[in-house]
PDB file of C-alpha atoms in Angstrom:
ATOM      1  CA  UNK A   1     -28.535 -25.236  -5.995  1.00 53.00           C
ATOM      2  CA  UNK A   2     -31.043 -23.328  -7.628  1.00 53.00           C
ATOM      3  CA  UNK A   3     -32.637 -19.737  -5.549  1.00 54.00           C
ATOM      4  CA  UNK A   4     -35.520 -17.928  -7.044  1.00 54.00           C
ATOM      5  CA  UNK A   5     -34.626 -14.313  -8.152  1.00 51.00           C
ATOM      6  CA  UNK A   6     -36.952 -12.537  -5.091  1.00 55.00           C
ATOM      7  CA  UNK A   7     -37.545  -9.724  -7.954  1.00 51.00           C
ATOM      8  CA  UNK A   8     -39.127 -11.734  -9.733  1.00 53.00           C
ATOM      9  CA  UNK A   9     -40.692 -14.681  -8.944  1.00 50.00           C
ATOM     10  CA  UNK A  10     -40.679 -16.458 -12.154  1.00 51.00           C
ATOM     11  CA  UNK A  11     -37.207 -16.334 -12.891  1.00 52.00           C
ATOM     12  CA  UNK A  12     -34.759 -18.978 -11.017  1.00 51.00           C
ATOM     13  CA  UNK A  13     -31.116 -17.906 -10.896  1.00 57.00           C
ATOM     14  CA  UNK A  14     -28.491 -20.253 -10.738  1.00 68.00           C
ATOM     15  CA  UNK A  15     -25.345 -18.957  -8.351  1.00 69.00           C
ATOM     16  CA  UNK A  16     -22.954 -20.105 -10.119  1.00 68.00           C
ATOM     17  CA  UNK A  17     -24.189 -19.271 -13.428  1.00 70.00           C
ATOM     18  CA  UNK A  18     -24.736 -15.403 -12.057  1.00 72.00           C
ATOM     19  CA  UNK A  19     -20.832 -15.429 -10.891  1.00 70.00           C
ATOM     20  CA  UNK A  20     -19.460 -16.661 -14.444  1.00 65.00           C
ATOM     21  CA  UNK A  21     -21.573 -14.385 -16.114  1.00 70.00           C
ATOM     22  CA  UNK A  22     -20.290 -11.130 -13.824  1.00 69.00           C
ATOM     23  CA  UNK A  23     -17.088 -12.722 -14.561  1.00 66.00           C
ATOM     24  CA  UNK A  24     -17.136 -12.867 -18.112  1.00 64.00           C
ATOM     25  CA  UNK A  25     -18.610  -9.403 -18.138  1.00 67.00           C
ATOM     26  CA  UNK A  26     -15.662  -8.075 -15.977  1.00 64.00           C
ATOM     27  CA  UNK A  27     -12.676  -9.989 -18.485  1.00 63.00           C
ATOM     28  CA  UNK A  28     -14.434  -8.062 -21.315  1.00 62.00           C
ATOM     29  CA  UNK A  29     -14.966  -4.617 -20.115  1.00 60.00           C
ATOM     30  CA  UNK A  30     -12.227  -2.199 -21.792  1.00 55.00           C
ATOM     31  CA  UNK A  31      -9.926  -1.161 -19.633  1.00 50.00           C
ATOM     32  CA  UNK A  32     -10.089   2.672 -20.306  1.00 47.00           C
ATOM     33  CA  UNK A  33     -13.707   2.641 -18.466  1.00 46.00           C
ATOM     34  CA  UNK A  34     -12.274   0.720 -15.186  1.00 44.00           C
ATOM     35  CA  UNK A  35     -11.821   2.897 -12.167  1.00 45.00           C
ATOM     36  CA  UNK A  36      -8.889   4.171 -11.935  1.00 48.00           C
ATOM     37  CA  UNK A  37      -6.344   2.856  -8.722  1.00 50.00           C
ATOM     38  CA  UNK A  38      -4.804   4.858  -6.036  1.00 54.00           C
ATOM     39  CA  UNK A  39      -1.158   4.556  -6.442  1.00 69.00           C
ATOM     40  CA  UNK A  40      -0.090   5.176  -2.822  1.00 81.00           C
ATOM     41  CA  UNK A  41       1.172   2.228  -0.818  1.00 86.00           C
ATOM     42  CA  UNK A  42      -0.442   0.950   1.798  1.00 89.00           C
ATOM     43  CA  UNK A  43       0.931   1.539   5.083  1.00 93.00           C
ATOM     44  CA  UNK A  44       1.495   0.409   9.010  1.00 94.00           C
ATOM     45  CA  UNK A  45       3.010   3.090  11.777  1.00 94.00           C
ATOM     46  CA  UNK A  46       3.867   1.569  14.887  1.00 95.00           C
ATOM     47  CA  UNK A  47       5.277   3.496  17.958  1.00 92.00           C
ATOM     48  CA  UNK A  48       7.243   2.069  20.906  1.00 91.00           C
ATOM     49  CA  UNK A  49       9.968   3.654  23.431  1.00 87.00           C
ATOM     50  CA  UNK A  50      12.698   3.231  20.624  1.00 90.00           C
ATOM     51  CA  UNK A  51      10.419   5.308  18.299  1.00 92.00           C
ATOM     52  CA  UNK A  52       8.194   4.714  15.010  1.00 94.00           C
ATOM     53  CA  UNK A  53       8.467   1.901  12.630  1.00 96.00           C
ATOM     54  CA  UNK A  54       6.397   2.850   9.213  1.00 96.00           C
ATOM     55  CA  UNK A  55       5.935  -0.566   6.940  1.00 97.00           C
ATOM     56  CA  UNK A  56       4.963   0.129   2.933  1.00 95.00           C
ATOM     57  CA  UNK A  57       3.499  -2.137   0.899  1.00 92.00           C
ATOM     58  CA  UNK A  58       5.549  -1.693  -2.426  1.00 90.00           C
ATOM     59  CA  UNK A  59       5.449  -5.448  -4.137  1.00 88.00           C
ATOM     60  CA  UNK A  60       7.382  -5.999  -7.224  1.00 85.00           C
ATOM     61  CA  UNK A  61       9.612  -2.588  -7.090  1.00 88.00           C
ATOM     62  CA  UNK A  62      13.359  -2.599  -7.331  1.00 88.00           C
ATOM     63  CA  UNK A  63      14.849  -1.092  -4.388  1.00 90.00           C
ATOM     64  CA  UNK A  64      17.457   1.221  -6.291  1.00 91.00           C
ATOM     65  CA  UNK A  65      13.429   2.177  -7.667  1.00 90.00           C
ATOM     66  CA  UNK A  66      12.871   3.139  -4.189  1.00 94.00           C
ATOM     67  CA  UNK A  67      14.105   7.077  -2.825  1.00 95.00           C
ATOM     68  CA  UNK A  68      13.572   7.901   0.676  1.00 96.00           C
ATOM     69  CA  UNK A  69      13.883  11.700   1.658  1.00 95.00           C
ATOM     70  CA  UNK A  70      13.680  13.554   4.743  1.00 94.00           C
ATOM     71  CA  UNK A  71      13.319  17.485   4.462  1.00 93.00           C
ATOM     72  CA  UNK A  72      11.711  19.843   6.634  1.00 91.00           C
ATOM     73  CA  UNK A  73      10.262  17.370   9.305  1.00 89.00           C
ATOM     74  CA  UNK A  74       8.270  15.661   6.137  1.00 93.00           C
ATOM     75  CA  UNK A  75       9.010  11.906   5.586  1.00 94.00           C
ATOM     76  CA  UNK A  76       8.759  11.184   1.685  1.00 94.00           C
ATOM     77  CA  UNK A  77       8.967   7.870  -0.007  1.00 95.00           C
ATOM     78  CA  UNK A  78       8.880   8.086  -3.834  1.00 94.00           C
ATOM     79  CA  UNK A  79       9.490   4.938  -6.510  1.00 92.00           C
ATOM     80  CA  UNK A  80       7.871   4.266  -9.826  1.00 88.00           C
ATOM     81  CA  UNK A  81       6.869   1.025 -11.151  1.00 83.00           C
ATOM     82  CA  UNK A  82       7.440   0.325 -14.714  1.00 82.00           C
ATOM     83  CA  UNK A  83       5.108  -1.617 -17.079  1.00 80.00           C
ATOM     84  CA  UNK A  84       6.313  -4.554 -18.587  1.00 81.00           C
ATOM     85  CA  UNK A  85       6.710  -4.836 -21.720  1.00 82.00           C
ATOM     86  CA  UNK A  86       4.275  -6.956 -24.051  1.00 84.00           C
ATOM     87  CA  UNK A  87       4.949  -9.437 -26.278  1.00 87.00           C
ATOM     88  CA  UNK A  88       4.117  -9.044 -30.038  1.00 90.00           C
ATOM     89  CA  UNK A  89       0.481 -10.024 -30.757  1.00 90.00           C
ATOM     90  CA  UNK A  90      -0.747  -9.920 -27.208  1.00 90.00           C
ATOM     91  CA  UNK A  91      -3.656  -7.916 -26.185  1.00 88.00           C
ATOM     92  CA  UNK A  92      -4.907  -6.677 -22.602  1.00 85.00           C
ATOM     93  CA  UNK A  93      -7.777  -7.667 -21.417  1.00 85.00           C
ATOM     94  CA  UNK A  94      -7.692  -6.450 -17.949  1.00 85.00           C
ATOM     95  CA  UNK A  95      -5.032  -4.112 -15.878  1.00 79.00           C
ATOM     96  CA  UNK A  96      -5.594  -3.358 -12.345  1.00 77.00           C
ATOM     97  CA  UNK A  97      -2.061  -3.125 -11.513  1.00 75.00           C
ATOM     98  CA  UNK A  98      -1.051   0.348 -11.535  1.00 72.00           C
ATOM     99  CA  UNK A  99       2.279   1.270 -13.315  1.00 78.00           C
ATOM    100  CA  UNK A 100       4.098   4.855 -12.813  1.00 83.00           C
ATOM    101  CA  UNK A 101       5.431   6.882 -10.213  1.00 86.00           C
ATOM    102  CA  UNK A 102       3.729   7.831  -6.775  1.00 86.00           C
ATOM    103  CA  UNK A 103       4.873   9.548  -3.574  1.00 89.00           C
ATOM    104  CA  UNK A 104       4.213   9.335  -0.095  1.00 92.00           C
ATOM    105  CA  UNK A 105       4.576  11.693   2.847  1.00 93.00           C
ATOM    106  CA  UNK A 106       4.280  11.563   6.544  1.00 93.00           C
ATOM    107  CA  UNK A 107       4.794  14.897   8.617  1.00 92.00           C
ATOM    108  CA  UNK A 108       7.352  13.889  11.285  1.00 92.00           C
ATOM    109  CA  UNK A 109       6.667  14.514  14.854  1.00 90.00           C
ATOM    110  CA  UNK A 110       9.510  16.213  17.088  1.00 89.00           C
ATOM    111  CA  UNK A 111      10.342  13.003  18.911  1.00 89.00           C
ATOM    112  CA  UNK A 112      12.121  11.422  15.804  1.00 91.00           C
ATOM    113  CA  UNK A 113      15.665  12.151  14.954  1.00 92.00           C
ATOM    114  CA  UNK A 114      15.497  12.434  11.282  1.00 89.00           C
ATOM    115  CA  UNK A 115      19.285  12.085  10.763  1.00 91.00           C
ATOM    116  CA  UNK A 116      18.899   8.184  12.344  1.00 92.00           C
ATOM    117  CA  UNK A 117      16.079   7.131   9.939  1.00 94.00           C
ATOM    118  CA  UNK A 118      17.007   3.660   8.917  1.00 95.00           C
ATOM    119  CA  UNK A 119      15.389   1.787   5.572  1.00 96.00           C
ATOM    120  CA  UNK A 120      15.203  -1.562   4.599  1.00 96.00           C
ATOM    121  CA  UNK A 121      13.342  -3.349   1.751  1.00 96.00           C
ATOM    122  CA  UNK A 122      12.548  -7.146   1.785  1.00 95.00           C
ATOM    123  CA  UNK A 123       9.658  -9.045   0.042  1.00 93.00           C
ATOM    124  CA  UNK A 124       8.034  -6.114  -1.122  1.00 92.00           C
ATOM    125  CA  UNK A 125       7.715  -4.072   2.150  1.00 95.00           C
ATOM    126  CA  UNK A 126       9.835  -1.175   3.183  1.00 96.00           C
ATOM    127  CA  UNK A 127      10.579  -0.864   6.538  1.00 97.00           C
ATOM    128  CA  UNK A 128      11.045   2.617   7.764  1.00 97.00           C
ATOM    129  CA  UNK A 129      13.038   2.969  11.838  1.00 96.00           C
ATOM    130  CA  UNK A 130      12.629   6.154  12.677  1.00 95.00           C
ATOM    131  CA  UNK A 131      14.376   6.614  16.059  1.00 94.00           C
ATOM    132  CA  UNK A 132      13.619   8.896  18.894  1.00 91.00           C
ATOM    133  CA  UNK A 133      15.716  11.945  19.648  1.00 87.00           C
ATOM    134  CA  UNK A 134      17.277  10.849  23.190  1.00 80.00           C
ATOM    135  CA  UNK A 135      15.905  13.948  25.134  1.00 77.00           C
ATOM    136  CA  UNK A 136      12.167  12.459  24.222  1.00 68.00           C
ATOM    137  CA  UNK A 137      13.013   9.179  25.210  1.00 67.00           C
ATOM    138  CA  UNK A 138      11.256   7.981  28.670  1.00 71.00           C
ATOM    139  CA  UNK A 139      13.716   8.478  31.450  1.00 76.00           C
ATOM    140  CA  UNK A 140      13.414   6.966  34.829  1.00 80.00           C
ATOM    141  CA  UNK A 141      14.436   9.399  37.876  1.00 80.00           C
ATOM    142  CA  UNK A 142      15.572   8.364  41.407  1.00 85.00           C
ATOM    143  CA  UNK A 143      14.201   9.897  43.731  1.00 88.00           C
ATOM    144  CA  UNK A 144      16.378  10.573  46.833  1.00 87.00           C
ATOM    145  CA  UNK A 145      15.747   9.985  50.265  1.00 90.00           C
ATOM    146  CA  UNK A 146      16.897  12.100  53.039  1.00 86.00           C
ATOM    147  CA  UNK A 147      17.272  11.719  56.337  1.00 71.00           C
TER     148      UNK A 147
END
């Protein structure tokens, strides 16, 4: 299907012509003038009545790559991702996967018992338990009746 280009008139564009062409444009660009990638993982913080469960994306690490720390009520998840190496007589044309080492940290609220912090790593994500200290934990009270 053909559209008209509403620019100008006289010139019909093709759809699938215009998406090759940004295409081919993108394959060829050097990769030195490509914006540059935030290296931080992605990630998901869920709280329930056992405490906070934080989920990082970290796809294609090695988790001895992987250090979890907990100091001063700050969270932080470090790991570096190595480039692979290329064979002889290959050339890049495009890199958006980002290679090095990043950190992330997460301020820990005073609900969490930092000494119970649990990590597991499985098809890319790290999964982060961070339980609650038992005197935060909801507590039901009976209430007495007298008389």
């Amino acid at each position: 299907m053909q559209t008209r280009n509403p620019f100008n008139s006289a010139v019909v564009v093709n759809p699938l012509m215009r998406d090759f062409d940004s295409l081919f444009r993108e394959l060829t660009q050097p990769v030195w003038r490509q914006a540059p990638r935030e290296r931080v993982p992605a990630a998901d913080i869920l709280e329930s009545e056992a405490g906070l469960t934080l989920h990082l994306d970290m796809p294609g690490l090695d988790a001895k790559a992987i250090q979890v720390k907990v100091e001063n009520d700050v969270l932080t998840v470090q790991a570096e991702r190595r480039a692979e190496p290329k064979a002889e007589g290959v050339t890049v044309r495009r890199q958006e996967r980002g290679f090095g080492g990043f950190a992330r940290s997460f301020a820990l609220p005073d609900t969490v018992d930092a000494s119970k912090v649990e990590a597991k790593y499985e098809q890319g994500v790290l999964t982060l338990t961070l339980p609650r200290r038992e005197e935060s934990k909801p507590r039901v009270i009976e209430v007495k009746v007298q008389g």
